[in-house]
mmCIF file of C-alpha atoms in Angstrom:
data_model
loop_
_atom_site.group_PDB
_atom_site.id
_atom_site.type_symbol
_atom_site.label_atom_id
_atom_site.label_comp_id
_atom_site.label_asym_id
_atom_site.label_seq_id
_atom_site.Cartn_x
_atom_site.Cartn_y
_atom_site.Cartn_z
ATOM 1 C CA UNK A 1 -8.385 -33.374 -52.510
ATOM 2 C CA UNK A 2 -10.425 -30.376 -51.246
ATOM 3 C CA UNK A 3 -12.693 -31.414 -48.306
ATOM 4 C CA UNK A 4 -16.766 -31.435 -48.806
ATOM 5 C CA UNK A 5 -19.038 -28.113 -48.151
ATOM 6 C CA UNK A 6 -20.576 -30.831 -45.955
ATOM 7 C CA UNK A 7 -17.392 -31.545 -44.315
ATOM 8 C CA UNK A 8 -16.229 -28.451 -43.564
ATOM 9 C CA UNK A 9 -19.864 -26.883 -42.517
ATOM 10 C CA UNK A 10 -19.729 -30.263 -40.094
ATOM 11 C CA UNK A 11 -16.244 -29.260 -38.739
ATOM 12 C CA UNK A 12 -16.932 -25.766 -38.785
ATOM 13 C CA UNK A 13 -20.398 -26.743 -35.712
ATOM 14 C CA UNK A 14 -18.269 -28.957 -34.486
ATOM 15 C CA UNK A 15 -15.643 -26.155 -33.512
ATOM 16 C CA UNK A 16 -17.827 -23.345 -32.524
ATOM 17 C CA UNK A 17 -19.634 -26.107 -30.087
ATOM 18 C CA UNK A 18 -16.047 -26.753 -28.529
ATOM 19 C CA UNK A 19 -15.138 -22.720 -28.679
ATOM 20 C CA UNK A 20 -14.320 -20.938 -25.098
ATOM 21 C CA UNK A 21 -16.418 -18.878 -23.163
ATOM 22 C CA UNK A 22 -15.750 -14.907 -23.136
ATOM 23 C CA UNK A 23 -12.571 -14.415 -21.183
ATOM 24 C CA UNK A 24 -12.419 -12.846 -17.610
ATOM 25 C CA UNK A 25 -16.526 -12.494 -17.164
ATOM 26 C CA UNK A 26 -19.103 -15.188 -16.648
ATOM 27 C CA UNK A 27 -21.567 -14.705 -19.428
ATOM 28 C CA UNK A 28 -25.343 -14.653 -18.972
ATOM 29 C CA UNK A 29 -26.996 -18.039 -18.433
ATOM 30 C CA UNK A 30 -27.388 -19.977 -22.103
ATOM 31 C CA UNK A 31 -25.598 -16.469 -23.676
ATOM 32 C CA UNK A 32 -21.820 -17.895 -23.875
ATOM 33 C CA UNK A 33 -20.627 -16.606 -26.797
ATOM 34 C CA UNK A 34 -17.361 -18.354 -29.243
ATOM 35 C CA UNK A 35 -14.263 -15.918 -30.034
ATOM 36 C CA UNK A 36 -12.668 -15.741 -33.107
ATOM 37 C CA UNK A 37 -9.331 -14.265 -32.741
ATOM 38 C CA UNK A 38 -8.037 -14.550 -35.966
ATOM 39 C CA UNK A 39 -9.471 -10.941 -37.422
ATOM 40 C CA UNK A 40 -10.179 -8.375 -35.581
ATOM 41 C CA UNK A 41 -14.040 -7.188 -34.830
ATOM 42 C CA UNK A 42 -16.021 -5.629 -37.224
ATOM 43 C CA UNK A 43 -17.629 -3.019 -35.186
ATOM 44 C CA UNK A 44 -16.554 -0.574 -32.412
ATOM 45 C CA UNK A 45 -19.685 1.029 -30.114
ATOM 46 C CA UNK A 46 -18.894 4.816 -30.126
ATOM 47 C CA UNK A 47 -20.831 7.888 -29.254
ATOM 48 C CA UNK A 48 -22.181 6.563 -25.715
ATOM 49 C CA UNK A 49 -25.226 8.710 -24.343
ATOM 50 C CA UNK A 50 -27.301 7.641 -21.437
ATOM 51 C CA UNK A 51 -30.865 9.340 -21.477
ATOM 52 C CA UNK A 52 -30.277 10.650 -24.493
ATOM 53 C CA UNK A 53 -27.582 13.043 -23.621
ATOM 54 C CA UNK A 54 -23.623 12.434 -23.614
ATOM 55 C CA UNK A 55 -22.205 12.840 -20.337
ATOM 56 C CA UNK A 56 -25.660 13.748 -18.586
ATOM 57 C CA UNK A 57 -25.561 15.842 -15.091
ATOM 58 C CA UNK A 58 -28.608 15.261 -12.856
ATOM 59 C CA UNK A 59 -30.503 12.108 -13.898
ATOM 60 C CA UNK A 60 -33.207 11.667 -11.632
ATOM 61 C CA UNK A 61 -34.466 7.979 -12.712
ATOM 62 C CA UNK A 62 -32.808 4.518 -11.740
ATOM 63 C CA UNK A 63 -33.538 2.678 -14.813
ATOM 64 C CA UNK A 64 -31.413 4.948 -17.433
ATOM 65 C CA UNK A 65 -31.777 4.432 -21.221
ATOM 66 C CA UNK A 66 -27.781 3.581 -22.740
ATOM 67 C CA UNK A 67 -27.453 4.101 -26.646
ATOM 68 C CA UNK A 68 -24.522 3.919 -28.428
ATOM 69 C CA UNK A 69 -23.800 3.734 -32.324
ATOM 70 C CA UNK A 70 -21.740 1.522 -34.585
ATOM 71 C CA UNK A 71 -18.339 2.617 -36.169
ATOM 72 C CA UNK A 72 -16.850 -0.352 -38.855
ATOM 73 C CA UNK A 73 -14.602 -0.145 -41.423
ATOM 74 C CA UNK A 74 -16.053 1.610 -44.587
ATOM 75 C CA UNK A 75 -15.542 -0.739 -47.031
ATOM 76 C CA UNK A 76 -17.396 -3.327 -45.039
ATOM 77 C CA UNK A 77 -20.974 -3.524 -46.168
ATOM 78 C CA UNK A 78 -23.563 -5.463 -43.929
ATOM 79 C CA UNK A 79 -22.274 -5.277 -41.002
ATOM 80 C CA UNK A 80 -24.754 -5.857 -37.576
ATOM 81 C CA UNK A 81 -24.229 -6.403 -33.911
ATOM 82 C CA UNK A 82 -25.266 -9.575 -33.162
ATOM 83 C CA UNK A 83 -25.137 -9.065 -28.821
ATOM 84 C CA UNK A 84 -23.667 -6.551 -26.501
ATOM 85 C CA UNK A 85 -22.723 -5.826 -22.936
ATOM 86 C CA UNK A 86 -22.980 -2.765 -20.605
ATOM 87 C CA UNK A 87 -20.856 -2.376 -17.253
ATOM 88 C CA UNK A 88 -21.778 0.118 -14.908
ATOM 89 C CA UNK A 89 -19.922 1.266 -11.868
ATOM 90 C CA UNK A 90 -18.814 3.476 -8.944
ATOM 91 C CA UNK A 91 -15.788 4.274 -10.625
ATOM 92 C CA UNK A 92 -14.239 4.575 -13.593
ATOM 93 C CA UNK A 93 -11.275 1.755 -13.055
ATOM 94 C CA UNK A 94 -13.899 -0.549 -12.281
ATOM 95 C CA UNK A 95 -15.345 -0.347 -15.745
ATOM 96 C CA UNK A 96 -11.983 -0.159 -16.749
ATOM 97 C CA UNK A 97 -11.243 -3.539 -15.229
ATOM 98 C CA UNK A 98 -14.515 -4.664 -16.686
ATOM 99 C CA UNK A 99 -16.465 -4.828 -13.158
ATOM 100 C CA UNK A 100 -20.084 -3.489 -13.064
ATOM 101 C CA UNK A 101 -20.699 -2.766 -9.299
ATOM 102 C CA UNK A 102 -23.805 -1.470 -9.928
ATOM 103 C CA UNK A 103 -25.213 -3.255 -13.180
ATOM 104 C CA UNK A 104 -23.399 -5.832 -15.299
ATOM 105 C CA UNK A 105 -25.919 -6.727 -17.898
ATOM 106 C CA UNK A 106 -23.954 -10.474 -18.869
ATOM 107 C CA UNK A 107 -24.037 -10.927 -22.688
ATOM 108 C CA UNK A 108 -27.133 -10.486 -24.486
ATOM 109 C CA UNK A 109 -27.537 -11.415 -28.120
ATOM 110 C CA UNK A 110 -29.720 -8.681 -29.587
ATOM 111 C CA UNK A 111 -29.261 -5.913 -32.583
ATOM 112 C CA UNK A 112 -30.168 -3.248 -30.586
ATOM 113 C CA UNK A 113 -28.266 -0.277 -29.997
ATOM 114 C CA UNK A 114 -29.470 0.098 -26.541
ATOM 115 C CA UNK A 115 -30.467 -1.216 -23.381
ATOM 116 C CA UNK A 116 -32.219 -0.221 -20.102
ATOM 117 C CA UNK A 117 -31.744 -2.239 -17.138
ATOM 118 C CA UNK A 118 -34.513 -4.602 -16.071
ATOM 119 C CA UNK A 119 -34.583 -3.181 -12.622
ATOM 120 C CA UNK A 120 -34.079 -0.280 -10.528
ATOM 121 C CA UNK A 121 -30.314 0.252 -10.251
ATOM 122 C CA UNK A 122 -28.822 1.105 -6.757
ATOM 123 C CA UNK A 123 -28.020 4.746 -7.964
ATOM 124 C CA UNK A 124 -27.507 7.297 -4.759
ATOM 125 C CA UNK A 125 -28.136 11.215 -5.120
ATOM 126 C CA UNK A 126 -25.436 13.362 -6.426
ATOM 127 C CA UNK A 127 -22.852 10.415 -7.621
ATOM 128 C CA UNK A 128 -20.881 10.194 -10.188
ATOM 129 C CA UNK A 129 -21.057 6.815 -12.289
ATOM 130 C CA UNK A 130 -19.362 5.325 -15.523
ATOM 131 C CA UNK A 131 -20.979 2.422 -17.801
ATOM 132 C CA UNK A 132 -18.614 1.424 -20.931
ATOM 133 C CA UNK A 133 -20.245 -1.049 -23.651
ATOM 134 C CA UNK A 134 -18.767 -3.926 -25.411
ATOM 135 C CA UNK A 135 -20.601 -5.434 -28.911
ATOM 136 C CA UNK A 136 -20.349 -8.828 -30.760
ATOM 137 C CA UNK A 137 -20.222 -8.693 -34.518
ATOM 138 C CA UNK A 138 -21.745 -11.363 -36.543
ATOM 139 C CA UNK A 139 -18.918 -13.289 -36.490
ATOM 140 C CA UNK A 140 -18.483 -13.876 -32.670
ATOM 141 C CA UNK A 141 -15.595 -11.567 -32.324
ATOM 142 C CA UNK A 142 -15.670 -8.791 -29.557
ATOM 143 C CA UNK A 143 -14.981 -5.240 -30.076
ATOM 144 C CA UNK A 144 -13.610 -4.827 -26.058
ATOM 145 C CA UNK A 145 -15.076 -2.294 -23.742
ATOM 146 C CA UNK A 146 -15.435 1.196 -24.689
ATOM 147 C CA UNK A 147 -13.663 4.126 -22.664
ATOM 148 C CA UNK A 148 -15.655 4.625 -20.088
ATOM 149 C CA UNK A 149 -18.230 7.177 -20.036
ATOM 150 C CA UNK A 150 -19.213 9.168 -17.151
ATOM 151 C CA UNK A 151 -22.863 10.427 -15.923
ATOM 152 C CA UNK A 152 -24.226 11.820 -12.533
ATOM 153 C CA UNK A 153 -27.250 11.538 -10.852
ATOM 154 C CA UNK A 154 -29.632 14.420 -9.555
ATOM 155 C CA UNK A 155 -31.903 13.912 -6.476
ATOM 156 C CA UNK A 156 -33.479 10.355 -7.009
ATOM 157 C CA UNK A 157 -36.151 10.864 -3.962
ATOM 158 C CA UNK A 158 -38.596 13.495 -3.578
ATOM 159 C CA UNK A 159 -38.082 13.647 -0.132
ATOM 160 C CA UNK A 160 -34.670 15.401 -0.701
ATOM 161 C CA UNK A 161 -35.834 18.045 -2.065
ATOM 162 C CA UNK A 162 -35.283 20.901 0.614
ATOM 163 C CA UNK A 163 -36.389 24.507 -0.589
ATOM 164 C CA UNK A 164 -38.234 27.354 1.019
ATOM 165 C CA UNK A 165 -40.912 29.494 -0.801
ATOM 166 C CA UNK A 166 -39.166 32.697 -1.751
ATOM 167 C CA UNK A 167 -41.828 35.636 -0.803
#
């Protein structure tokens, strides 16, 4: 006999309660999120821009705006981000590797297609930097880091600035 809608919602609570942790990174306090491995994610971020631009050269502030869109499979209607994850670092094998030197934002469960970091980051004059983002679908299931994107940073103190009038 077929089990109960009951039953199965019950088993089906009971199951995500039990369900592991993201792999490899601690999530952020309360934000542990359950994997489903048996289909693939439903969304992939894509088109990564930091300050609005892609690839930016000379970004003079230390809290940078990341945006990113949503790719999914056409014939899939509905489908939302339900939390993401940016990793930003020195270097591009760090992000690779999933290690944000500089910012690691944990998992947060929001729909937004964005984030800015809630403090100043520790971003140095005339450095190169990569972030990569990872998204949630409804179902739980992550889509994996993106390839890494890169950006560099301008002069981030007025007192570098070193010009003389020309007369």
């Amino acid at each position: 006999p077929m089990p109960s809608r009951r039953r199965l919602l019950k088993l089906l609570a009971a199951g995500a309660a039990m369900g592991p942790a993201l792999p490899g990174r601690a999530a952020a306090a309360g934000n542990q999120r359950r994997r489903d491995d048996s289909r693939e994610c439903d969304i992939r971020p894509q088109d990564l821009r930091l300050e609005w631009r892609a690839g930016p050269i000379g970004v003079e502030t230390r809290r940078p705006r990341l945006t990113w869109t949503l790719a999914s499979d056409p014939r899939s209607r509905g489908v939302k981000q339900s939390a993401c994850q940016v990793i930003l670092a020195s270097s591009e094998n760090a992000v690779t590797a999933g290690h944000g030197n500089i910012w690691d934002s944990g998992v947060l469960e929001t729909p937004e297609l964005g984030l800015v970091p809630p403090a100043d980051l520790a971003l140095q004059s005339h450095t190169p930097y990569w972030y990569a983002v990872q998204a949630w679908d409804g179902h739980g299931r992550a889509s994996g880091l993106t390839r890494p994107a890169r950006f560099m940073t301008g002069l981030m103190s007025p007192d570098e600035w070193r010009a003389a009038w020309i007369s």
